[in-house]
Structures are given as C-alpha cells and as structure tokens.
Amino acid sequence: GGARFSPDGLEVVYDLLQDDRPPRLITVRLDNLEEFPSGGTPARLLGISAKGEWALQTEPKRDVDAIELFRGTLAMTASRGTAPRELRQDVVAADFSPAGDLAAVRNVQGHFRLEWPLGTVLLERGTYLAAPRFSPDGRFLAFLECGQQELDLAETTIVVMDLAGGGLRVLTPRARYLGLAWRGSEIVTVAKSERGSSEILAFSPRGRVRKLAEMPGSWSLQDADRQGRLLLSEARFAISIRIWSPGLQPQDLSVRGGGNLFGLTADGRRVLVQTHSTTRPAGQDSSFFTRTLDGGLPTFLGRGSAGALSPDGAWLAAIGPGIPVTIALSPTGPHGQPRKLAVQELAGLIELQWTADGRGLLVAGHAPGRPPRLWRQDLQGGPPRPLTPEGVTCSADWIRPSPDGRACLAEDQRRMVLVDLQAPNQAPRPIPGIHPGEFAAGWSADSRQIYVWKQGPLPVAIETLDLATGRRRPAFYLNSEDRGQIITNPFVSPDGKAVAANLVKLPSHLHVLSGLK
C-alpha cells in the first residue's frame, strides 16, 4: 500500500492491504508507535497536502494494464474522519503540489495521462507512468516512466518535467526504481543493485547522482519529510510452487523454500523451477532445477536468466549472461554434453521457448537499437529468423507456442494476439473473446483452445477459450488456505489434468530512516 508522513512529521498514515479485505487507512504516532484507524471509507492513500488534506483512491482494483498498479477513483478529504469527495476516475497515482492542487496519472483505455491541474493533460503515453511527485518549490514534477515495450514496472526511468518551461529530462538509465520522493532539491529513489541489494540514490534535477545508502533485501521508498527522514517499506517475499492434479492433494514443489515456476512438462508430472542467489553477480545468480510429483529431491540443471525444457524433457535451454548473447543447452540426463549457442545478431534476449518439434528455439529479443520481436533460432546455429513485426513479442513475458507447432501467442500493444508460425510475414490476428488483462496459461492438446486467467488475489479461475468461436468453459478454480496470497505464472498441461503456479505472499513493514547526509 501507500504511506506518507503527516505535514508536521509526527505521524505516518498508511493504507493496510490485508488478505482479500478492502484497504483500511491507519495512522501511527512516531513518538509511541500507537496506531488507530482513520476514516471509514475503504481507500488507498495517494498523498497528503501541506495543509493535511488526503488524496485517496476509492474502490481500488488491480489495473488490467499494469498489475503492479491499482486503478480507482481519486477522492479528497479535507480532514480526518470526513467523507471523501470524488474528483476523477481511472486514477492510478496522484500528488499534491505545494499550492495544494492535485496532479494525477490516469489510465484511459490503455493510455496513461499525466494531468495537472486535473483535466489538463500535460503528457500522454502508451506506456506506464507512475509516482508523480512535486518538488518542494513547485517548479518540477518528477515521475516514473516505463520503456516502450515494457509489460510491467520491472524497468523504468525517472523523468523530470520543468513546469515553468515545459521541458522533459530523463534523469536515469532504465532500472528497477521503487518509489520517488523529493528530499530538499534532490529526487530520492530506491534501486535494485546488481548484487540484489537495495540502493538509496539521490538525483539532482540535472541528473547528478549520489548514493545515500545500501541495504540488503527488497525495499521501496514511500515518502520523505522536511527533516530529511525517509519512509521506507520492506517487502519480505514468500513464494511457494504448488501443483494441482486429479486425485491428489495440492503439492508443494518449491526449491530451497521458494523459487519461480518456469514450466510444466506435457505429462503434468515435472516442473521447472528457477532460484536466485544473493552471492553471484547479476545474470549468473539464477539456477534451474526440476522437481517431480513423486516427492524426490530437486535436480540441478544449469544457470541462466530465463529457461525452458525441451518437449521431451531431455534438454534445458537457458539465456546466458552478458554480451555477446548466448543460450546454454544442458542435458537433463546422461544423453549429451552441455554446449553454448551464440546469437551474435541480437543485443539482448528476454525469454525463450522450444519449438514444438524440439529442433529450434523461439526467442524474444531485440537487434541493436531496435524494439523486441519474436525470432526462431535453429539449434545448429546461424542467424535467427524474425517471426513477428517489431514490437510484437512474447505474451505477458512467456512464449506460448501451440502443441502442433503452427501458432504462437504473442503480445501486440498489450493485447494478446495469435502469430501464424507457418506464415510469419502475415500480421498477427486478434483472439476472439479475450478480455483485457487476461493472460495465457497454456494450450489444449489439439491446439484449438487456450487456457486464460486474470491475475489477482485468490481464488483464481482458469477457463478454456476456443480460438475459433471465443466460447469459454471453466477449467480450474485455484484456491489456498492462505487467502492473502496471489497466483502468478500458472502453467496448464495440454491434457487439462494438471496446473502448476506460484503462490506469492508479499508482507511488508514500514521503517523510518534518519541520519542520511
């Protein structure tokens, strides 16, 4: 949720998101840590003005275009305990200017608009904007902007708008920035380092940067007060991997107490799991294991930033670190030798998946200076062949080829589309019956249907969608004894008898950090 210092710095107000219950506003006094509820309207906190007014987001729902954001109605309350007055719909973020008027980011049919004052569009983008923050003197407005082809907030830049001159300045390279606040004349943020730690960085409006601190773990910045103190939230991720199959109780197939699910074999009896190490450099910190339903120990296969098992389960393909781009091929048993496949024509890879016949790889990546697209890379080597127009890449970070090898699900301007792998020069075609914000969890064995779902808190429904007619039918209803978890990365076996997914719980804790220079 969101959290802010009160104008006098004596209190912190935060919104409590707990399990699947509506958000609640809580105020805590910093001298004795006494907490008490504030206001009766379920809402998320977006900002507090210098006069103590609150900007709230009522009826918040996870945004279909950016799952890390919430979208709702912007409302304002003049004092604690009074009913909020609704101002604007489709708002994902807002902030008060020093004069007390509001700037807001709205998502209007997939277009993110920065408005200030409300109703006046300063900027409109087809990619995500978040965390608008005014400088204390009101001259600048800083915000986060995603890259042109980003599907989430994993990589952003910090942008500053000069409100007097109207110019924009991109302050930072693309990275994982978690929150913004002005601390005097500097913009403070938290960035993930290559070591996996969290760095607190301060930027001047001209781009000069200095590091204030570095801390282990996952932190995000909520606010800064006039004394220079920072309000930070620490996320303590808890991830488990669960598989549901007929006749069996749900099984936990986590590796080293967690992991990230990367695949499910066609027979529904083995999962591919990625784990992370905090002692290795970025790009070398991810290891791949398989686990089976029989409860055996995890089997180590190799390392890489993304990976996939071949259709017969005999090989792991994983994206290697660094430049030139390489793909590591590792046998899962005693039937071959590991080798590396160079992909020198591409500057970077995002995801990969095997072709249905196991003779090649489908990769999402980009040539130097170009937007990403889907390519086919043969195992014998040679240059990759483009399969989609530029900008059409893997659907929601996963490449999903059909079992018959004729088609692949892809992403085009945040819409799931169908790519004909037999005729790659044809434009991708829309999928009838698909809903905004839905992702794919797999294909049926006959390649005529896909499994679709929408991310959110439990319980989660997975349905089949007929690609010819758009007709839907229920397939799975995923639940857990812990309603505070969310489902991510589901994979359904082609026969529809098994589904595996991550169960993620994201408890966070607020901290006040003082003494920084």
Coordinates of C-alpha atoms in Angstrom, one line a residue:
G1 CA 0.0 0.0 0.0
G2 CA 0.9 3.7 0.2
A3 CA 2.3 5.6 3.2
R4 CA 3.1 9.3 3.9
F5 CA 4.4 11.4 6.7
S6 CA 2.0 13.9 8.2
P7 CA 2.9 17.6 7.5
D8 CA 4.3 18.0 11.0
G9 CA 6.3 14.8 10.8
L10 CA 4.8 13.5 14.0
E11 CA 2.7 10.8 12.4
V12 CA 2.6 8.3 9.5
V13 CA -0.5 7.4 7.6
Y14 CA -0.6 4.2 5.6
D15 CA -3.2 2.0 3.9
L16 CA -3.4 -1.5 5.1
L17 CA -4.0 -4.2 2.4
Q18 CA -4.7 -7.4 4.2
D19 CA -5.7 -10.7 2.6
D20 CA -8.7 -10.0 0.3
R21 CA -10.3 -7.4 2.5
P22 CA -10.9 -3.8 1.5
P23 CA -8.0 -1.4 2.3
R24 CA -8.0 0.4 5.6
L25 CA -6.3 3.7 6.5
I26 CA -4.2 3.6 9.6
T27 CA -2.4 6.4 11.5
V28 CA 0.6 5.7 13.7
R29 CA 2.2 8.2 16.0
L30 CA 6.0 8.1 15.8
D31 CA 6.7 9.0 19.4
N32 CA 5.0 6.0 20.9
L33 CA 4.0 3.9 17.8
E34 CA 0.3 3.9 18.8
E35 CA -1.9 3.0 15.9
F36 CA -5.5 4.0 15.3
P37 CA -7.9 3.6 12.3
S38 CA -8.5 6.8 10.2
G39 CA -11.7 7.2 8.3
G40 CA -14.4 4.7 7.5
T41 CA -14.2 4.7 3.7
P42 CA -12.1 1.8 2.2
A43 CA -9.4 3.5 0.3
R44 CA -5.7 3.6 -0.6
L45 CA -3.6 6.7 0.3
L46 CA -2.1 8.6 -2.6
G47 CA -0.9 11.8 -1.0
I48 CA -1.1 14.3 1.9
S49 CA -1.0 18.0 1.3
A50 CA 0.9 20.6 3.3
K51 CA -2.5 21.5 4.9
G52 CA -3.1 17.9 5.9
E53 CA -5.7 17.1 3.2
W54 CA -5.6 13.5 2.0
A55 CA -5.8 12.3 -1.6
L56 CA -7.4 8.9 -1.7
Q57 CA -8.1 6.1 -4.2
T58 CA -11.5 4.7 -3.6
E59 CA -12.7 1.3 -5.0
P60 CA -9.2 0.4 -6.0
K61 CA -8.7 -2.6 -8.3
R62 CA -5.6 -4.0 -9.8
D63 CA -5.0 -2.3 -13.1
V64 CA -5.5 -4.6 -16.1
D65 CA -2.7 -2.9 -18.0
A66 CA -0.1 -2.9 -15.1
I67 CA -0.6 -5.5 -12.4
E68 CA 1.7 -3.6 -10.0
L69 CA -0.6 -0.6 -10.1
F70 CA -4.1 -0.1 -8.8
R71 CA -6.8 1.9 -10.6
G72 CA -9.7 3.6 -8.9
T73 CA -11.5 6.9 -8.2
L74 CA -9.5 9.9 -7.0
A75 CA -11.1 11.5 -3.9
M76 CA -10.1 14.1 -1.4
T77 CA -10.9 14.6 2.2
A78 CA -10.2 17.9 4.0
S79 CA -9.8 16.4 7.4
R80 CA -9.5 13.0 9.2
G81 CA -12.9 11.3 9.6
T82 CA -14.8 13.3 7.0
A83 CA -16.3 11.7 3.9
P84 CA -14.1 11.9 0.8
R85 CA -15.2 14.0 -2.2
E86 CA -14.8 12.1 -5.6
L87 CA -12.8 14.0 -8.2
R88 CA -11.6 11.8 -11.1
Q89 CA -12.0 8.2 -12.3
D90 CA -9.4 5.8 -13.7
V91 CA -6.6 7.2 -11.5
V92 CA -3.5 5.1 -10.6
A93 CA -1.4 7.8 -8.8
A94 CA -1.6 11.4 -7.6
D95 CA 0.3 14.0 -5.6
F96 CA -0.4 17.4 -4.1
S97 CA 1.5 20.5 -5.4
P98 CA 2.9 22.9 -2.7
A99 CA -0.1 25.1 -3.6
G100 CA -2.5 22.3 -2.7
D101 CA -3.8 21.3 -6.1
L102 CA -3.6 17.8 -7.4
A103 CA -1.7 16.1 -10.3
A104 CA -2.8 12.6 -11.3
V105 CA -1.9 9.8 -13.6
R106 CA -4.9 8.2 -15.2
N107 CA -5.2 5.1 -17.3
V108 CA -7.8 5.8 -20.0
Q109 CA -8.2 2.8 -22.3
G110 CA -4.5 1.8 -22.0
H111 CA -3.2 5.4 -22.5
F112 CA -1.5 6.9 -19.4
R113 CA -2.2 10.6 -19.0
L114 CA -0.4 12.9 -16.6
E115 CA -2.9 15.7 -15.6
W116 CA -2.2 18.9 -13.8
P117 CA -4.3 20.5 -12.8
L118 CA -7.0 17.8 -13.0
G119 CA -8.5 17.8 -16.5
T120 CA -5.4 19.3 -18.2
V121 CA -3.2 16.7 -19.9
L122 CA 0.5 17.5 -19.6
L123 CA 1.7 14.2 -21.1
E124 CA 0.2 11.1 -22.6
R125 CA 2.0 7.9 -23.2
G126 CA 1.1 4.4 -24.4
T127 CA 3.3 3.0 -21.6
Y128 CA 3.1 3.2 -17.9
L129 CA 3.5 6.4 -15.9
A130 CA 3.6 6.2 -12.1
A131 CA 4.6 8.0 -8.9
P132 CA 4.2 11.7 -9.7
R133 CA 6.0 13.9 -7.2
F134 CA 6.2 17.7 -7.0
S135 CA 9.4 19.4 -5.9
P136 CA 9.0 21.5 -2.7
D137 CA 9.3 24.8 -4.6
G138 CA 6.7 23.6 -7.2
R139 CA 9.0 24.1 -10.1
F140 CA 9.5 20.4 -11.1
L141 CA 7.3 17.3 -11.3
A142 CA 9.1 14.0 -11.3
F143 CA 7.6 10.6 -12.3
L144 CA 8.5 7.1 -13.3
E145 CA 8.1 6.1 -17.0
C146 CA 8.3 2.5 -18.4
G147 CA 10.2 1.7 -21.6
Q148 CA 8.4 1.5 -24.9
Q149 CA 7.8 -2.3 -24.8
E150 CA 7.7 -3.0 -21.1
L151 CA 4.8 -5.1 -19.8
D152 CA 5.3 -4.2 -16.2
L153 CA 7.2 -1.9 -13.9
A154 CA 10.4 -4.0 -13.9
E155 CA 12.4 -1.4 -15.7
T156 CA 11.6 2.3 -15.6
T157 CA 13.3 5.7 -16.0
I158 CA 13.0 8.7 -13.8
V159 CA 11.7 11.7 -15.7
V160 CA 11.6 15.4 -14.6
M161 CA 9.2 17.9 -16.1
D162 CA 10.0 21.6 -15.8
L163 CA 6.6 23.1 -15.1
A164 CA 7.7 26.6 -16.0
G165 CA 9.4 25.8 -19.3
G166 CA 7.6 22.5 -20.1
G167 CA 10.8 20.6 -20.9
L168 CA 11.3 16.9 -20.0
R169 CA 14.6 15.5 -18.8
V170 CA 15.3 11.7 -18.5
L171 CA 17.5 11.5 -15.4
T172 CA 18.4 7.9 -15.2
P173 CA 19.1 4.8 -17.3
R174 CA 16.4 2.1 -17.2
A175 CA 16.4 0.1 -14.0
R176 CA 14.1 -1.1 -11.2
Y177 CA 13.2 2.0 -9.3
L178 CA 10.9 1.6 -6.4
G179 CA 9.3 4.8 -5.3
L180 CA 10.1 8.5 -5.6
A181 CA 10.2 11.4 -3.2
W182 CA 11.8 14.9 -3.1
R183 CA 14.3 15.4 -0.3
G184 CA 15.1 19.1 -0.5
S185 CA 16.3 19.8 -4.0
E186 CA 17.1 16.2 -4.8
I187 CA 14.9 13.3 -6.0
V188 CA 15.4 10.2 -3.9
T189 CA 14.6 6.7 -5.0
V190 CA 15.4 3.1 -4.2
A191 CA 17.0 1.0 -7.0
K192 CA 17.8 -2.7 -7.1
S193 CA 21.6 -3.2 -7.4
E194 CA 23.4 -5.9 -9.4
R195 CA 24.1 -7.7 -6.1
G196 CA 20.4 -7.9 -5.4
S197 CA 20.5 -5.3 -2.6
S198 CA 18.6 -2.0 -2.5
E199 CA 20.4 1.2 -3.1
I200 CA 19.1 4.6 -1.9
L201 CA 20.0 7.1 -4.6
A202 CA 19.6 10.9 -4.8
F203 CA 19.4 12.7 -8.1
S204 CA 19.6 16.4 -8.8
P205 CA 17.2 17.8 -11.5
R206 CA 20.1 17.9 -13.8
G207 CA 20.9 14.2 -13.3
R208 CA 23.8 14.3 -10.9
V209 CA 23.6 11.2 -8.7
R210 CA 25.0 10.1 -5.4
K211 CA 24.4 7.0 -3.3
L212 CA 23.0 7.6 0.2
A213 CA 22.9 4.0 1.5
E214 CA 22.7 0.4 0.5
M215 CA 20.7 -2.3 2.3
P216 CA 20.1 -6.0 1.9
G217 CA 16.6 -7.1 0.9
S218 CA 13.8 -5.6 -1.1
W219 CA 12.9 -2.0 -0.2
S220 CA 10.8 0.7 -1.7
L221 CA 10.5 4.4 -1.0
Q222 CA 7.2 5.9 0.2
D223 CA 8.0 9.4 1.3
A224 CA 10.5 12.0 2.7
D225 CA 9.8 14.7 5.2
R226 CA 11.2 18.2 5.8
Q227 CA 13.8 16.9 8.2
G228 CA 15.2 14.6 5.5
R229 CA 13.9 11.4 7.0
L230 CA 12.8 8.7 4.6
L231 CA 9.8 6.5 5.0
L232 CA 10.6 3.0 3.5
S233 CA 8.7 -0.2 3.2
E234 CA 10.5 -3.6 3.3
A235 CA 8.9 -6.4 1.3
R236 CA 9.5 -9.9 2.7
F237 CA 8.6 -12.1 -0.2
A238 CA 7.3 -15.6 0.4
I239 CA 6.9 -17.7 -2.7
S240 CA 5.9 -21.3 -3.0
I241 CA 5.2 -23.5 -6.0
R242 CA 2.0 -25.5 -6.0
I243 CA 0.7 -28.2 -8.4
W244 CA -2.9 -29.3 -8.6
S245 CA -3.6 -32.7 -10.3
P246 CA -6.6 -35.0 -10.3
G247 CA -7.0 -37.4 -7.4
L248 CA -4.2 -35.8 -5.4
Q249 CA -4.0 -33.1 -2.8
P250 CA -2.2 -29.9 -3.9
Q251 CA 1.6 -30.5 -3.6
D252 CA 4.3 -28.0 -2.7
L253 CA 7.2 -28.4 -5.2
S254 CA 9.2 -25.4 -4.0
V255 CA 13.0 -25.5 -4.3
R256 CA 15.1 -24.1 -1.4
G257 CA 12.0 -22.8 0.3
G258 CA 10.7 -20.9 -2.8
G259 CA 11.7 -20.4 -6.4
N260 CA 10.0 -19.2 -9.5
L261 CA 8.0 -21.5 -11.8
F262 CA 9.2 -21.6 -15.4
G263 CA 7.4 -24.6 -16.8
L264 CA 5.4 -27.8 -16.5
T265 CA 6.0 -30.8 -18.6
A266 CA 3.3 -32.1 -21.0
D267 CA 2.5 -35.0 -18.8
G268 CA 2.0 -32.7 -15.8
R269 CA 4.4 -34.6 -13.6
R270 CA 7.5 -32.4 -13.6
V271 CA 8.1 -28.6 -13.0
L272 CA 11.0 -26.4 -14.0
V273 CA 12.0 -24.0 -11.1
Q274 CA 14.3 -21.0 -11.1
T275 CA 16.0 -20.0 -7.9
H276 CA 18.2 -16.9 -7.1
S277 CA 21.4 -16.5 -5.2
T278 CA 22.5 -13.3 -3.5
T279 CA 26.2 -14.2 -3.7
R280 CA 26.5 -14.2 -7.5
P281 CA 26.6 -11.2 -9.9
A282 CA 23.5 -10.3 -11.9
G283 CA 23.0 -12.7 -14.8
Q284 CA 24.7 -15.5 -13.0
D285 CA 22.5 -15.6 -9.9
S286 CA 19.7 -17.8 -11.3
S287 CA 19.8 -21.6 -11.2
F288 CA 17.3 -24.1 -12.7
F289 CA 16.1 -27.2 -11.1
T290 CA 13.4 -29.8 -11.9
R291 CA 11.1 -31.5 -9.4
T292 CA 8.7 -34.3 -9.9
L293 CA 5.4 -35.3 -8.3
D294 CA 6.9 -38.3 -6.6
G295 CA 8.4 -36.0 -4.0
G296 CA 12.1 -36.6 -5.0
L297 CA 14.8 -34.1 -4.4
P298 CA 15.3 -31.2 -6.8
T299 CA 17.7 -31.9 -9.7
F300 CA 20.1 -29.0 -10.7
L301 CA 20.3 -28.4 -14.5
G302 CA 22.1 -25.2 -15.1
R303 CA 22.1 -21.4 -14.8
G304 CA 20.6 -18.5 -16.7
S305 CA 18.2 -15.6 -16.6
A306 CA 15.3 -17.4 -18.4
G307 CA 14.9 -21.1 -19.4
A308 CA 12.7 -23.8 -20.8
L309 CA 12.6 -27.6 -21.1
S310 CA 12.5 -29.3 -24.5
P311 CA 9.2 -31.0 -25.4
D312 CA 10.7 -34.4 -24.5
G313 CA 12.2 -33.0 -21.2
A314 CA 15.7 -34.0 -22.3
W315 CA 17.3 -30.6 -22.5
L316 CA 17.3 -27.2 -20.7
A317 CA 17.8 -24.1 -22.8
A318 CA 18.7 -21.0 -20.7
I319 CA 19.7 -17.4 -21.6
G320 CA 23.3 -16.8 -20.5
P321 CA 24.7 -13.6 -19.0
G322 CA 26.5 -10.8 -20.8
I323 CA 27.3 -9.9 -24.4
P324 CA 27.5 -11.5 -26.9
V325 CA 24.2 -13.2 -26.3
T326 CA 24.4 -16.9 -25.7
I327 CA 22.0 -19.7 -25.0
A328 CA 23.2 -22.5 -22.8
L329 CA 21.9 -26.0 -23.7
S330 CA 22.2 -28.5 -20.8
P331 CA 21.1 -32.2 -20.8
T332 CA 18.7 -33.3 -18.1
G333 CA 20.2 -36.8 -18.1
P334 CA 23.1 -38.8 -19.4
H335 CA 22.4 -38.3 -23.1
G336 CA 24.6 -35.4 -24.3
Q337 CA 27.1 -32.7 -23.4
P338 CA 26.4 -29.1 -22.4
R339 CA 27.1 -26.6 -25.1
K340 CA 26.6 -22.9 -25.8
L341 CA 24.8 -21.4 -28.8
A342 CA 25.9 -17.9 -29.8
V343 CA 23.3 -15.5 -31.0
Q344 CA 25.5 -12.7 -32.1
E345 CA 23.0 -10.8 -34.2
L346 CA 20.9 -9.9 -31.2
A347 CA 21.7 -7.4 -28.5
G348 CA 19.5 -8.9 -25.8
L349 CA 17.1 -11.7 -25.1
I350 CA 14.0 -11.6 -22.8
E351 CA 12.5 -15.1 -23.0
L352 CA 12.8 -18.3 -24.9
Q353 CA 10.9 -21.5 -25.5
W354 CA 11.4 -24.6 -27.6
T355 CA 9.6 -25.2 -30.9
A356 CA 7.0 -27.9 -30.8
D357 CA 9.3 -30.3 -32.7
G358 CA 12.3 -29.6 -30.4
R359 CA 14.5 -28.7 -33.3
G360 CA 14.8 -25.0 -32.6
L361 CA 14.0 -22.2 -30.2
L362 CA 11.6 -19.3 -30.2
V363 CA 13.2 -16.3 -28.6
A364 CA 12.0 -12.9 -27.7
G365 CA 14.8 -10.3 -28.2
H366 CA 16.0 -7.3 -30.0
A367 CA 18.6 -6.4 -32.6
P368 CA 20.9 -3.5 -31.7
G369 CA 18.9 -0.3 -31.3
R370 CA 15.6 -1.9 -32.4
P371 CA 12.4 -2.9 -30.5
P372 CA 11.9 -6.5 -29.4
R373 CA 10.2 -9.1 -31.5
L374 CA 9.9 -12.9 -31.8
W375 CA 12.6 -14.9 -33.6
R376 CA 13.4 -18.5 -34.4
Q377 CA 16.9 -19.8 -33.6
D378 CA 17.9 -23.1 -35.0
L379 CA 19.9 -25.4 -32.7
Q380 CA 22.6 -25.9 -35.5
G381 CA 23.4 -22.2 -35.3
G382 CA 23.2 -19.5 -37.9
P383 CA 21.4 -16.2 -37.6
P384 CA 17.9 -16.0 -36.0
R385 CA 14.9 -15.5 -38.3
P386 CA 12.3 -12.9 -37.4
L387 CA 8.8 -14.3 -36.9
T388 CA 6.8 -11.2 -35.9
P389 CA 6.9 -7.4 -36.7
E390 CA 9.0 -5.3 -34.4
G391 CA 7.1 -4.6 -31.1
V392 CA 5.2 -7.9 -31.2
T393 CA 6.8 -10.1 -28.6
C394 CA 6.0 -12.8 -26.0
S395 CA 2.6 -12.7 -24.3
A396 CA 3.0 -11.4 -20.7
D397 CA 6.7 -12.4 -20.6
W398 CA 6.0 -16.0 -21.6
I399 CA 6.3 -17.5 -25.1
R400 CA 3.4 -19.9 -25.7
P401 CA 3.7 -22.0 -28.9
S402 CA 0.9 -24.4 -29.8
P403 CA 1.5 -28.1 -29.5
D404 CA 1.1 -28.6 -33.2
G405 CA 3.8 -26.0 -33.9
R406 CA 1.7 -23.9 -36.2
A407 CA 1.0 -20.9 -34.0
C408 CA 2.2 -18.9 -31.0
L409 CA 0.6 -16.5 -28.6
A410 CA 2.2 -13.0 -28.6
E411 CA 1.8 -9.5 -27.3
D412 CA 1.0 -6.5 -29.5
Q413 CA 0.4 -3.2 -27.8
R414 CA -0.6 -5.1 -24.6
R415 CA -3.2 -7.2 -26.5
M416 CA -2.8 -11.0 -26.8
V417 CA -2.7 -12.0 -30.4
L418 CA -2.1 -15.1 -32.5
V419 CA 1.0 -15.5 -34.7
D420 CA 1.0 -17.9 -37.6
L421 CA 4.4 -19.6 -37.4
Q422 CA 3.9 -21.0 -40.9
A423 CA 3.4 -17.5 -42.4
P424 CA 5.5 -15.2 -40.3
N425 CA 5.1 -12.3 -42.7
Q426 CA 1.4 -12.1 -42.0
A427 CA 0.1 -9.7 -39.4
P428 CA -0.8 -11.3 -36.1
R429 CA -4.6 -11.7 -35.7
P430 CA -6.7 -10.9 -32.7
I431 CA -8.2 -13.6 -30.5
P432 CA -12.0 -13.6 -30.3
G433 CA -13.4 -13.4 -26.8
I434 CA -10.2 -12.4 -25.0
H435 CA -10.7 -9.9 -22.1
P436 CA -8.5 -7.0 -21.2
G437 CA -5.9 -8.0 -18.6
E438 CA -6.1 -11.8 -19.3
F439 CA -3.0 -13.9 -19.7
A440 CA -2.4 -17.4 -21.2
A441 CA -1.7 -20.4 -19.0
G442 CA -1.2 -22.9 -21.9
W443 CA -2.8 -24.7 -24.8
S444 CA -5.1 -27.7 -25.2
A445 CA -3.6 -30.8 -26.7
D446 CA -5.5 -30.2 -30.0
S447 CA -4.2 -26.6 -30.3
R448 CA -7.8 -25.4 -30.7
Q449 CA -8.1 -23.8 -27.3
I450 CA -6.0 -21.8 -24.8
Y451 CA -6.3 -21.6 -21.0
V452 CA -6.8 -18.0 -19.9
W453 CA -6.7 -16.3 -16.5
K454 CA -6.6 -12.9 -14.8
Q455 CA -4.0 -12.1 -12.1
G456 CA -5.3 -11.1 -8.7
P457 CA -5.9 -12.4 -5.2
L458 CA -7.2 -15.9 -4.5
P459 CA -9.4 -17.6 -5.6
V460 CA -8.5 -17.5 -9.3
A461 CA -10.5 -19.1 -12.1
I462 CA -8.8 -20.6 -15.2
E463 CA -11.0 -21.0 -18.3
T464 CA -10.6 -22.6 -21.7
L465 CA -11.1 -20.2 -24.6
D466 CA -12.0 -21.6 -28.1
L467 CA -9.8 -19.7 -30.6
A468 CA -12.4 -20.1 -33.4
T469 CA -15.6 -19.1 -31.6
G470 CA -14.5 -17.3 -28.4
R471 CA -16.6 -19.7 -26.4
R472 CA -15.4 -20.2 -22.8
R473 CA -15.7 -23.0 -20.3
P474 CA -14.4 -23.3 -16.7
A475 CA -11.3 -25.4 -16.3
F476 CA -9.8 -24.8 -12.8
Y477 CA -10.6 -22.9 -9.7
L478 CA -7.4 -22.3 -7.7
N479 CA -7.6 -21.6 -4.1
S480 CA -5.4 -21.9 -1.0
E481 CA -5.8 -21.9 2.8
D482 CA -4.0 -18.6 2.9
R483 CA -6.3 -16.0 1.2
G484 CA -3.5 -13.4 1.4
Q485 CA -1.6 -15.0 -1.5
I486 CA -1.8 -14.3 -5.2
I487 CA -1.3 -16.6 -8.1
T488 CA 1.4 -16.0 -10.7
N489 CA 2.9 -17.9 -13.6
P490 CA 0.3 -20.7 -14.0
F491 CA 1.0 -23.5 -16.4
V492 CA -1.7 -26.0 -17.5
S493 CA -0.8 -29.3 -19.0
P494 CA -2.2 -29.8 -22.6
D495 CA -4.5 -32.6 -21.4
G496 CA -6.0 -30.2 -18.9
K497 CA -5.4 -32.6 -16.0
A498 CA -2.7 -30.6 -14.1
V499 CA -1.9 -27.0 -13.3
A500 CA 1.1 -25.6 -11.5
A501 CA 1.6 -22.0 -10.3
N502 CA 3.5 -19.7 -7.9
L503 CA 1.7 -18.8 -4.7
V504 CA 3.1 -15.4 -3.7
K505 CA 2.7 -13.5 -0.4
L506 CA 4.1 -10.0 -0.1
P507 CA 4.0 -8.9 3.6
S508 CA 5.7 -5.5 4.0
H509 CA 7.0 -3.5 7.0
L510 CA 7.4 0.3 7.3
H511 CA 10.6 1.9 8.6
V512 CA 11.7 5.5 9.2
L513 CA 15.3 6.1 8.2
S514 CA 17.1 9.2 9.6
G515 CA 20.7 10.4 9.7
L516 CA 21.4 10.4 6.0
K517 CA 23.6 13.2 4.5

